[in-house]
Amino acid sequence: MAAVAAVAAENLPPRQPVLADLLTDSKPCGAGEPRTYVSGAPVLSAVLYDPVEDDRPAEGNRVKGQFEVWWQGADGAEQRLTYVSNARSSGDVTRWQLPSDIPADTVVSWRVRADDGTAVSPWSSDAGGSVCEFVRDAVSPQRPVVRSDEYPDDDTWSDGVGNYGTFTVDSPSDDVVEYRYNFTGGPLRTAKAETMGGPAAIRFLPPSEGVYVLEVSAIDRSGRNGPPANYVFRVGDGRIPVARWKLADAVGSGTAVAETGPAAPAGAGVTFGEAAPDGTALTSTARLDGTGDGFLTPGTPVVDTTKTFAVGGWVRPERLDGDMTVVSQDAGTAPGFTLGARTEDGSSEDGPSDDGESAWSFAYGGARVSGGTPQAGEWAYVLGQYDAETGMTRLYVNGQEVGEQQRATAVESAGDLQIGRARGAAGYGDRWQGEIGDIRAYDRVVVPEEVARLAHRTPRLRGHWSLESAQDGASPELYGGAPLKLGAGATIHRGPDGSCLPELDPDCPAVEYALVGDGHLVLDGDTGFAATDAPVVDTDDSFTIGVVLKLADSEPERPMTVLSQGGANGDAFKVRYVPSTYTWELVMSHADEHGSAETVVGQQAGWPDDTVRLAVVHDNATDQIRLYVNGSVNADATATFRHPWKSTGGLQVGRAHTADGWGEYLRGAVDEVHAFSGVLSGTELNQLGFGGEPCLC
């Protein structure tokens, strides 16, 4: 038998550590001018490798790190420390925490090599490498000084919301590299110093009126954070529009009077004294007929489009079969910008189609932002904006930003501002047909909070039924409006009157307390209901309805409707309880037809026979429906809804349309029915159901 000799593989020495694998704390290895500065005794770390025969790293190989640190002491003598780490797998990080007495303001050098127990690698500072250097900084930077020309810290109220300001911060320390800051209510941010030890300029756009504090501290190259400076400044309301036309002039007027800026003569196709959006301060608007005479113009430019500007107003289009302009400004034979409704042609790979959709649009500087869905005969507040600071264009519809911001190239448009038309190569076109009101032009940013206020429509109370009494078969509306007429099986229950209380006198008969106040409506679940003769809310516009109720049974056997309002064949909306899913539902039908498509939202909450407060919100401006249960709403109780229709029937309490006529009769108690045109906020909704009226702002 031939003898087989076992030859041991030759051990390969560990690799020389490379600078890219060395860190002082979390900072890269540096020497000379790019040396590292640290705020305390650092952790030195290195990734060490021990290769196998084919020179590839082997995770199973074990390797130690041999560290050396040295510096020149105060007496000129070299000081040196060494450290050998525990063995770790090849490719792992090896660390050494230096002692806390490492001297400050002294250049400290270090190097490392790998030891696999048989051989050692070259030092990281040997040929092809370099030592690493650091300096421990024991002194924090000084408090910075802040100044601002736009917003001085002198107790004066400065102009203002929507106006950018520059805050220059500068620390006396010569090693500051950045500043960490935040404004009142804002996130913590960082601004780089212009040069080491130099100042930094911070730009800020105040989002609202009020007193602000800029808190800022300096950070030096070692990472030390100095004491903060607190700079207090006061921001006043934003500058008024450079031009504003309410367009609420008297019938027969030939010129729109300006609140600010120049008056705007009107063409013969403009009629003043038209309807205004409900819930606003406007008393009337102007109608433009869509012809060549349907326009207004001050005959001069109003905004400098090379700088920040914004334009907006209330509009109600009569048609949506083509592009229509609300406001523009001439730039030669083209518009410098346009704000209006734009109809896409519906083109696709298969060619053009006839089902193009309209969207609100703001175009400027080669950018176009589109979003929101115009609807003929419905009011909307639209505002387009260019922010020269960021270079971005934005579009707001009914107080909400829509579409995606687009970057624009600033362009000059030194021609006349136009209301209701836009300039083109062949003359003016894209003429507006419908109402326009309260056109405003700004030379600043209009912040989101302001846009929301401009677009706000204050809800109007349409009815409040406390259901505490009935006379001649009807429960009155508190302010003399239409009563709720009681059907068979509906009665008003009165709670104890206070003259005899069972909890105090055992001889008193037990009387159930009312849900709210002194009484509530009781429905028997068979034929009981209450209803008005005519619609209470306009269901094809925004509305809010609230109610308090308590089901009679803890486990109802069938769905039961609390509120509904509809037409001849179906309900525009209904609110009901579905026992099979333990869910309160809001059902919005798409048409007054049997079997119409429906949009349904809902949420579960508590036991069925608990007292519950429900609120229905239809926000037609944003195409949203929401169902609130005890003041709360979630994603399942919110949906997009674009198919409202105008109901002709009265408000129903306790029943809904079914295939056989009326059904889904409610068995339980109902109280505090509120109805509003418009959208109540969450704060306002939480005031419903307690016997009073919400504060509508």
XYZ file of C-alpha atoms in Angstrom:
697
model
C 0.000 0.000 0.000
C 1.338 3.391 -0.966
C 1.962 5.760 1.870
C -0.018 8.977 1.793
C 1.666 12.016 3.332
C -0.543 14.645 4.927
C 0.742 18.088 4.130
C -0.483 20.865 6.334
C -1.695 23.934 4.491
C 0.585 26.949 4.825
C -0.839 29.620 7.162
C -1.472 32.928 5.403
C -0.900 36.035 7.518
C -3.824 38.376 8.215
C -4.382 41.254 5.861
C -3.093 44.742 6.568
C -6.051 46.806 7.865
C -7.129 49.442 5.353
C -8.164 52.992 6.237
C -11.702 52.503 4.953
C -12.236 49.883 7.688
C -11.026 52.113 10.541
C -13.236 54.416 12.585
C -12.723 56.847 15.456
C -16.117 56.723 17.129
C -18.299 56.756 14.030
C -15.984 59.038 12.056
C -13.594 57.956 9.303
C -9.866 57.686 9.891
C -8.138 61.000 9.144
C -4.712 62.523 9.570
C -3.301 66.017 9.182
C -5.874 68.684 8.373
C -8.717 66.191 7.879
C -8.036 64.621 11.285
C -10.999 63.657 13.420
C -12.328 65.722 16.310
C -14.218 64.000 19.102
C -16.086 65.227 22.157
C -14.870 62.558 24.562
C -12.632 59.499 24.833
C -13.485 57.697 21.589
C -14.041 54.094 20.642
C -11.511 52.898 18.054
C -12.805 50.222 15.711
C -11.383 48.150 12.874
C -12.599 45.393 10.582
C -9.878 42.713 10.487
C -9.507 39.877 7.956
C -7.578 36.591 8.032
C -7.602 34.949 4.562
C -7.474 31.250 3.654
C -5.321 29.619 0.932
C -7.122 31.120 -2.059
C -6.852 34.574 -0.417
C -10.582 34.868 0.266
C -11.817 35.939 3.731
C -12.843 33.049 5.958
C -15.550 33.762 8.492
C -14.423 30.816 10.618
C -10.886 32.145 11.125
C -10.285 33.925 14.422
C -8.254 37.102 14.666
C -7.253 39.557 17.402
C -6.617 43.275 17.090
C -3.420 44.851 18.376
C -3.975 48.603 18.895
C -1.414 51.315 19.618
C -2.164 54.910 20.637
C 0.439 57.619 21.232
C 0.758 61.369 21.715
C 3.246 63.953 22.902
C 2.751 64.867 26.533
C 2.959 68.342 28.026
C 6.631 67.709 28.912
C 7.448 66.750 25.313
C 7.761 63.041 26.057
C 5.821 60.510 24.003
C 2.982 58.741 25.759
C 1.861 55.363 24.422
C -0.979 52.920 25.179
C -1.501 49.434 23.773
C -4.419 47.037 23.736
C -5.018 43.514 22.458
C -8.630 42.556 21.844
C -10.278 39.196 22.236
C -10.251 36.983 19.154
C -13.168 37.513 16.791
C -14.244 36.005 13.479
C -12.522 37.268 10.360
C -14.500 40.207 8.965
C -16.004 41.218 12.329
C -15.539 44.636 13.929
C -12.938 44.813 16.713
C -13.226 47.737 19.173
C -11.211 49.501 21.878
C -12.793 52.021 24.246
C -10.022 54.467 25.162
C -9.702 55.583 28.784
C -11.366 58.820 29.866
C -8.076 60.547 30.704
C -7.007 60.911 27.082
C -5.716 64.513 27.014
C -7.782 67.263 25.414
C -6.564 69.565 22.638
C -3.779 67.152 21.781
C -3.161 65.327 18.508
C -3.492 61.616 19.302
C -2.340 59.018 16.732
C -3.358 55.384 16.494
C -2.866 52.296 14.404
C -3.908 48.638 14.454
C -2.825 45.282 13.099
C -4.358 41.803 13.016
C -3.018 38.722 14.830
C -4.320 35.229 13.997
C -2.174 33.536 16.695
C 0.469 32.403 14.211
C 1.271 35.523 12.212
C 0.509 39.232 12.351
C -0.399 41.628 9.585
C 1.478 44.814 8.775
C 0.370 47.843 10.814
C -2.369 49.954 9.271
C 0.235 52.748 9.128
C 2.824 50.706 7.182
C 3.502 51.043 3.458
C 0.363 52.057 1.614
C -1.429 52.987 4.827
C -1.490 55.831 7.298
C -1.861 56.548 10.959
C -5.215 57.822 12.174
C -5.327 61.021 14.203
C -7.880 62.626 16.462
C -8.204 65.523 18.873
C -10.469 65.451 21.909
C -12.327 68.727 22.274
C -13.367 69.411 25.861
C -14.980 72.838 25.296
C -18.515 73.324 23.957
C -19.186 76.121 21.470
C -20.571 79.408 22.693
C -24.204 80.481 22.407
C -24.926 81.847 18.925
C -26.191 85.339 18.144
C -29.335 85.613 15.979
C -30.512 88.507 13.847
C -33.237 89.000 11.254
C -34.184 92.091 9.275
C -37.673 90.791 8.467
C -38.494 89.525 11.951
C -36.528 91.452 14.617
C -36.569 90.478 18.287
C -37.853 93.868 19.454
C -41.472 93.299 20.574
C -42.890 94.660 17.302
C -45.349 92.756 15.119
C -43.758 92.169 11.749
C -45.282 91.510 8.343
C -46.179 88.676 8.299
C -47.777 85.342 7.456
C -46.710 84.042 4.036
C -43.570 86.199 3.939
C -40.178 84.469 4.082
C -37.602 85.783 6.536
C -33.863 85.183 6.893
C -32.423 84.424 10.322
C -28.631 84.709 10.473
C -27.061 82.717 13.317
C -23.415 83.071 14.287
C -21.459 81.643 17.229
C -18.267 83.359 18.479
C -16.578 79.940 18.536
C -14.203 79.325 15.626
C -14.811 75.572 15.236
C -18.588 75.573 14.642
C -19.643 73.544 11.608
C -23.441 73.580 11.903
C -26.396 74.874 13.867
C -29.269 72.827 15.223
C -32.559 74.696 15.470
C -36.308 74.600 15.556
C -39.088 77.154 15.360
C -42.103 77.003 17.670
C -44.118 73.897 16.836
C -41.690 72.807 14.112
C -39.263 69.901 13.721
C -35.618 69.944 14.751
C -33.445 70.869 11.750
C -29.779 71.477 10.937
C -28.145 74.347 9.021
C -24.547 74.089 7.813
C -22.193 76.958 8.618
C -20.987 78.833 5.541
C -17.404 78.152 6.673
C -16.034 76.572 9.834
C -16.672 79.086 12.583
C -18.890 81.114 10.263
C -22.589 81.965 10.247
C -25.536 80.144 8.702
C -28.629 81.639 7.092
C -31.970 80.033 7.993
C -35.047 80.778 5.908
C -38.474 80.536 7.511
C -42.046 80.996 6.300
C -44.406 81.702 9.229
C -47.485 79.490 8.837
C -49.723 81.562 11.103
C -49.952 84.745 13.122
C -48.459 84.686 16.608
C -45.381 84.816 18.812
C -42.569 82.508 17.689
C -39.365 81.334 19.315
C -36.345 80.250 17.310
C -34.209 78.025 19.527
C -30.766 77.430 18.043
C -27.481 76.010 19.298
C -24.062 75.668 17.712
C -22.431 72.303 16.971
C -18.654 72.169 16.669
C -16.573 69.760 14.596
C -16.280 67.362 17.523
C -20.069 67.131 17.769
C -20.320 69.169 20.958
C -23.612 71.012 21.342
C -23.419 74.491 22.870
C -26.056 76.294 24.973
C -29.140 77.401 23.023
C -30.115 80.911 22.070
C -33.815 81.775 22.161
C -34.852 84.413 19.645
C -38.409 85.684 20.119
C -40.253 87.416 17.288
C -43.839 88.364 16.507
C -45.567 87.597 13.226
C -48.551 89.679 12.181
C -51.261 88.822 9.697
C -50.173 88.419 6.085
C -50.169 91.331 3.665
C -53.539 92.073 2.143
C -54.015 91.174 -1.523
C -52.380 93.488 -4.049
C -55.735 93.384 -5.820
C -59.188 92.195 -4.827
C -62.521 92.334 -6.596
C -65.515 91.002 -4.669
C -67.609 91.215 -7.866
C -70.580 91.982 -5.617
C -71.336 95.232 -7.442
C -74.844 96.508 -8.034
C -76.944 95.103 -10.852
C -76.278 97.094 -14.023
C -72.746 98.128 -13.036
C -70.178 98.301 -15.804
C -67.105 98.147 -13.577
C -66.044 95.973 -10.666
C -64.960 98.147 -7.762
C -61.642 97.048 -6.234
C -61.150 96.545 -2.519
C -57.445 96.949 -3.276
C -55.731 97.551 -6.591
C -57.279 98.990 -9.756
C -60.946 98.770 -10.718
C -61.842 96.212 -13.409
C -64.187 97.353 -16.218
C -66.547 94.588 -17.338
C -67.574 93.486 -20.810
C -71.201 93.476 -21.885
C -71.386 89.724 -21.159
C -70.947 90.279 -17.396
C -74.008 90.481 -15.139
C -73.690 91.567 -11.525
C -76.046 90.682 -8.681
C -75.939 86.909 -9.160
C -76.083 84.270 -6.431
C -73.237 83.857 -3.921
C -71.992 80.656 -2.271
C -73.988 79.886 0.850
C -72.141 80.125 4.144
C -69.708 82.834 3.009
C -69.533 86.600 3.566
C -70.267 87.264 -0.116
C -73.633 88.824 -0.836
C -73.555 88.413 -4.622
C -71.264 87.535 -7.509
C -70.915 88.203 -11.233
C -72.017 85.920 -14.041
C -69.925 85.687 -17.194
C -71.824 84.443 -20.237
C -68.955 82.668 -22.018
C -69.046 85.007 -25.035
C -66.427 87.423 -26.293
C -67.916 90.077 -24.022
C -67.867 87.952 -20.876
C -64.713 89.225 -19.156
C -63.298 91.824 -16.769
C -59.847 93.398 -16.838
C -58.170 96.230 -14.948
C -56.129 96.982 -18.061
C -52.834 96.528 -16.233
C -50.685 93.748 -14.772
C -51.429 92.978 -11.125
C -48.816 90.422 -10.020
C -45.101 90.179 -10.767
C -44.879 86.616 -12.028
C -41.093 86.499 -11.691
C -41.657 86.548 -7.933
C -43.975 84.698 -5.558
C -47.667 85.202 -6.358
C -51.075 83.604 -5.833
C -54.534 84.090 -7.355
C -57.870 82.618 -6.313
C -61.615 83.056 -6.024
C -65.082 81.502 -5.776
C -66.420 79.982 -8.998
C -69.473 78.079 -10.208
C -69.229 76.728 -13.776
C -72.372 76.314 -15.840
C -70.811 73.833 -18.242
C -67.761 71.582 -18.433
C -67.450 70.810 -22.139
C -64.211 72.705 -22.689
C -61.383 74.655 -21.080
C -62.485 77.719 -19.102
C -60.318 80.352 -17.429
C -61.061 81.982 -14.107
C -58.073 84.354 -14.093
C -54.919 84.841 -16.172
C -52.353 87.493 -17.023
C -51.146 88.311 -20.517
C -47.588 87.589 -21.627
C -47.483 88.751 -25.256
C -49.650 86.446 -27.335
C -49.907 83.832 -24.572
C -50.953 83.777 -20.937
C -48.224 84.030 -18.309
C -50.392 81.865 -16.068
C -53.917 80.464 -16.077
C -56.216 79.289 -13.309
C -59.395 77.501 -14.316
C -61.081 74.285 -15.384
C -59.440 72.124 -18.013
C -61.031 69.227 -19.874
C -58.736 66.397 -20.850
C -59.456 64.915 -24.276
C -59.550 61.341 -22.990
C -56.940 60.254 -25.538
C -55.308 56.868 -25.165
C -53.323 54.390 -27.238
C -56.566 53.629 -29.048
C -57.014 57.257 -30.064
C -59.091 60.165 -28.757
C -62.360 59.601 -26.951
C -65.348 61.734 -26.074
C -65.347 61.008 -22.362
C -62.733 63.552 -21.305
C -62.861 64.525 -17.637
C -62.624 68.039 -16.256
C -60.180 69.037 -13.542
C -59.195 72.271 -11.910
C -55.868 73.472 -13.228
C -53.121 76.019 -12.547
C -50.498 76.472 -15.271
C -47.356 78.612 -15.035
C -43.754 78.517 -16.211
C -44.006 75.233 -18.101
C -45.699 73.484 -15.167
C -49.313 72.464 -14.756
C -50.948 71.231 -11.562
C -54.351 69.596 -11.964
C -56.745 68.081 -9.465
C -60.205 68.150 -8.017
C -63.355 67.564 -10.044
C -65.411 70.560 -11.167
C -69.157 70.024 -11.227
C -71.540 72.147 -13.238
C -73.749 74.230 -10.984
C -71.608 73.715 -7.866
C -69.473 76.275 -6.083
C -65.768 75.747 -5.527
C -62.954 77.882 -4.170
C -59.824 77.564 -6.327
C -56.383 79.072 -5.739
C -53.156 78.697 -7.709
C -49.773 79.659 -6.324
C -46.132 79.980 -7.390
C -43.490 80.054 -4.643
C -40.314 81.613 -6.038
C -38.383 80.446 -2.961
C -38.942 76.779 -3.775
C -39.741 77.114 -7.493
C -42.889 75.035 -6.984
C -46.474 75.586 -8.122
C -49.470 74.471 -6.074
C -53.204 74.207 -6.577
C -55.873 74.318 -3.868
C -59.522 73.386 -4.322
C -62.006 74.055 -1.535
C -59.215 74.606 0.957
C -57.368 71.359 0.182
C -54.187 70.993 -1.849
C -54.841 68.834 -4.913
C -52.631 67.328 -7.584
C -48.862 67.123 -7.296
C -46.677 70.181 -6.869
C -44.711 70.959 -10.029
C -41.441 72.822 -10.498
C -41.824 75.881 -12.700
C -39.420 78.190 -14.507
C -40.098 81.807 -13.605
C -41.451 83.780 -16.542
C -42.388 87.410 -16.933
C -45.945 88.328 -17.857
C -46.149 92.088 -18.050
C -49.548 92.215 -19.754
C -52.991 92.878 -18.344
C -54.675 90.660 -15.794
C -57.804 88.983 -17.186
C -60.853 87.613 -15.375
C -62.795 85.049 -17.387
C -60.492 84.579 -20.376
C -56.916 83.755 -21.441
C -54.713 85.150 -24.200
C -53.801 82.967 -27.162
C -52.073 83.385 -30.517
C -55.440 83.992 -32.210
C -56.756 86.301 -29.475
C -58.625 85.592 -26.272
C -60.292 82.245 -25.617
C -61.079 79.625 -22.952
C -63.868 81.920 -21.781
C -65.617 81.355 -18.474
C -69.342 80.648 -18.377
C -70.843 80.813 -14.901
C -70.445 82.800 -11.709
C -67.222 84.221 -10.272
C -66.760 86.008 -6.955
C -64.115 87.476 -4.671
C -61.070 87.310 -6.938
C -57.864 87.981 -4.996
C -54.261 88.357 -6.134
C -51.343 88.162 -3.693
C -47.639 88.966 -3.862
C -46.770 86.393 -1.195
C -47.385 82.805 -0.238
C -50.927 82.090 0.896
C -50.351 79.475 3.595
C -52.638 76.423 3.931
C -54.377 77.790 7.034
C -55.328 80.939 5.091
C -56.524 78.948 2.089
C -58.752 76.898 4.365
C -60.258 80.100 5.780
C -60.816 81.570 2.324
C -62.624 78.398 1.241
C -64.601 77.942 4.434
C -68.374 77.867 4.247
C -69.993 78.279 7.651
C -72.634 75.579 8.216
C -76.229 76.769 8.612
C -78.666 75.171 11.013
C -81.628 73.750 9.058
C -83.439 72.159 11.968
C -83.160 71.105 15.603
C -85.757 68.789 17.073
C -85.325 68.201 20.808
C -88.284 65.742 20.813
C -89.443 66.747 24.278
C -93.062 67.444 23.400
C -95.744 66.892 20.788
C -98.867 68.802 19.899
C -101.487 67.754 17.367
C -99.345 64.743 16.459
C -96.172 66.699 15.722
C -92.952 67.521 17.630
C -91.890 71.121 16.978
C -88.626 72.361 15.543
C -87.030 74.594 18.184
C -86.903 77.734 16.028
C -90.250 77.552 14.316
C -89.251 75.404 11.368
C -91.043 72.381 9.969
C -92.147 69.940 12.712
C -91.576 66.219 12.783
C -94.993 64.630 12.357
C -95.430 61.453 14.385
C -96.772 58.324 12.712
C -98.675 55.521 14.376
C -96.386 53.728 16.814
C -94.434 56.903 17.639
C -94.809 58.671 20.986
C -92.992 61.277 23.051
C -91.751 59.994 26.402
C -91.286 62.489 29.223
C -88.718 61.840 31.931
C -89.296 62.564 35.628
C -90.270 66.177 36.245
C -88.299 66.451 39.482
C -91.311 66.649 41.794
C -91.018 62.979 42.710
C -87.745 61.075 42.366
C -87.777 57.287 42.889
C -84.202 57.236 44.117
C -85.226 59.572 46.941
C -88.831 58.487 47.605
C -89.728 54.749 47.360
C -93.390 55.665 46.868
C -92.656 57.464 43.611
C -93.377 55.479 40.456
C -90.316 54.563 38.425
C -90.000 56.793 35.354
C -87.292 56.311 32.737
C -85.050 59.318 32.231
C -84.921 60.903 28.798
C -81.819 60.339 26.687
C -81.202 64.108 26.673
C -83.186 66.827 28.396
C -86.777 66.204 29.477
C -88.045 63.862 26.762
C -87.341 61.701 23.729
C -89.124 59.971 20.848
C -90.085 56.310 21.289
C -90.583 54.130 18.190
C -92.243 50.716 18.379
C -90.348 49.007 15.530
C -93.555 48.104 13.648
C -95.084 51.295 12.286
C -93.495 54.041 14.355
C -91.724 56.900 12.622
C -91.555 60.711 12.499
C -91.060 62.793 9.360
C -91.080 66.290 7.886
C -93.220 67.091 4.860
C -90.316 68.469 2.799
C -86.563 67.884 2.545
C -84.526 69.306 5.410
C -81.081 69.140 3.801
C -80.012 69.432 0.167
C -78.543 65.985 -0.407
C -76.691 66.931 -3.585
C -74.724 69.527 -1.605
C -72.781 69.378 1.653
C -74.777 68.546 4.771
C -74.411 67.296 8.343
C -77.012 65.481 10.462
C -76.648 64.373 14.066
C -78.855 62.209 16.307
C -78.866 60.525 19.722
C -80.500 57.123 20.059
C -80.763 53.929 22.042
C -81.995 50.656 20.598
C -84.577 48.813 22.675
C -82.958 45.386 22.208
C -79.442 44.187 22.928
C -79.680 41.723 20.017
C -81.942 43.108 17.295
C -83.173 40.551 14.775
C -83.006 42.733 11.651
C -81.505 45.962 10.267
C -83.148 49.143 11.535
C -82.908 52.639 10.067
C -82.392 55.669 12.278
C -82.530 58.490 9.708
C -83.129 58.745 5.974
C -84.092 61.231 3.288
C -84.850 60.325 -0.283
C -87.134 60.570 -3.255
C -89.946 58.577 -4.818
C -88.104 55.271 -5.051
C -85.097 55.289 -2.758
C -83.089 57.096 -0.120
C -80.353 59.587 -0.941
C -78.900 58.576 2.404
C -79.828 56.421 5.344
C -78.199 55.577 8.659
C -78.963 52.155 10.069
C -77.844 49.420 12.433
C -76.970 46.005 10.957
C -77.047 43.343 13.708
C -75.415 40.600 11.619
C -72.152 42.600 11.606
C -72.769 44.693 14.755
C -72.215 47.752 12.581
C -73.627 51.234 12.253
C -73.827 52.034 8.543
C -74.197 55.100 6.342
C -75.667 54.165 2.968
C -75.522 56.672 0.083
C -77.394 55.643 -3.067
C -76.298 56.796 -6.523
C -79.779 57.495 -7.940
C -83.466 57.614 -7.009
C -84.023 54.156 -8.431
C -84.888 50.733 -7.049
C -81.697 48.677 -6.891
C -79.441 51.695 -7.412
C -75.724 51.308 -6.739
C -74.733 52.311 -3.213
C -71.663 53.508 -1.361
C -71.614 52.130 2.184
C -69.373 53.000 5.130
C -69.648 51.814 8.715
C -68.035 51.126 12.037
C -68.630 49.013 15.105
C -69.006 50.661 18.488
C -70.190 49.418 21.898
C -73.290 47.379 22.670
C -76.336 47.840 20.426
C -78.532 48.999 23.305
C -76.056 51.582 24.589
C -76.900 55.247 24.097
C -75.045 56.339 20.980
C -74.461 59.619 19.180
C -74.329 59.364 15.386
C -73.416 62.047 12.867
C -73.508 61.932 9.062
C -71.251 64.247 7.066
C -71.458 64.661 3.297
C -68.657 66.960 2.134
C -69.585 67.649 -1.451
C -66.604 69.947 -1.972
C -64.149 67.115 -1.371
C -66.456 64.261 -2.443
C -66.206 62.628 0.984
C -68.757 60.946 3.252
C -68.120 60.164 6.912
C -70.054 58.422 9.665
C -69.175 59.465 13.217
C -70.065 57.179 16.117
C -69.765 58.802 19.526
C -67.569 61.501 18.028
C -65.127 59.116 16.341
C -64.518 58.242 12.715
C -62.115 55.757 11.149
C -61.023 54.659 7.684
C -63.903 52.176 7.346
C -66.368 54.966 8.083
C -64.982 57.273 5.373
C -65.269 57.008 1.600
C -65.169 58.943 -1.646
C -68.655 59.625 -2.999
C -69.254 61.345 -6.347
C -72.893 60.502 -7.060
C -75.098 62.765 -4.917
C -78.626 63.503 -6.048
C -81.264 65.938 -4.868
C -83.879 64.250 -2.700
C -87.463 65.458 -2.808
C -88.905 63.691 0.227
C -88.924 64.726 3.862
C -86.505 63.730 6.583
C -87.527 60.339 8.013
C -86.796 59.302 11.590
C -87.054 55.561 12.168
C -87.687 54.138 8.687
C -86.324 53.825 5.138
C -87.411 52.938 1.634
C -87.504 49.222 0.823
C -88.580 47.280 -2.247
C -92.071 46.988 -0.763
C -92.430 50.613 0.301
C -91.381 51.625 3.803
C -89.481 49.315 6.124
C -86.508 48.846 8.463
C -88.572 50.429 11.245
C -86.567 51.325 14.319
C -87.395 49.943 17.750
C -85.924 52.240 20.365
C -85.590 55.846 21.520
C -84.420 58.834 19.453
C -83.429 62.322 20.658
C -81.683 65.540 19.638
C -81.953 65.517 15.828
C -79.793 68.274 14.296
C -79.599 69.090 10.575
C -77.189 71.529 8.892
C -76.243 72.621 5.434
C -72.472 72.516 5.176
C -69.789 70.517 6.941
C -69.274 70.623 10.698
C -65.753 70.209 12.009
C -64.823 67.508 14.497
C -64.965 70.051 17.322
C -68.432 71.182 16.261
C -69.670 67.607 15.904
C -68.605 66.835 19.447
C -70.975 69.547 20.660
C -74.028 67.818 19.179
C -76.388 65.686 21.212
C -76.185 67.472 24.536
C -79.200 69.745 24.299
C -77.663 72.951 22.944
C -76.327 74.301 19.676
C -72.718 73.973 18.487
C -70.601 77.084 18.071
C -70.400 77.419 14.270
C -67.308 79.333 13.250
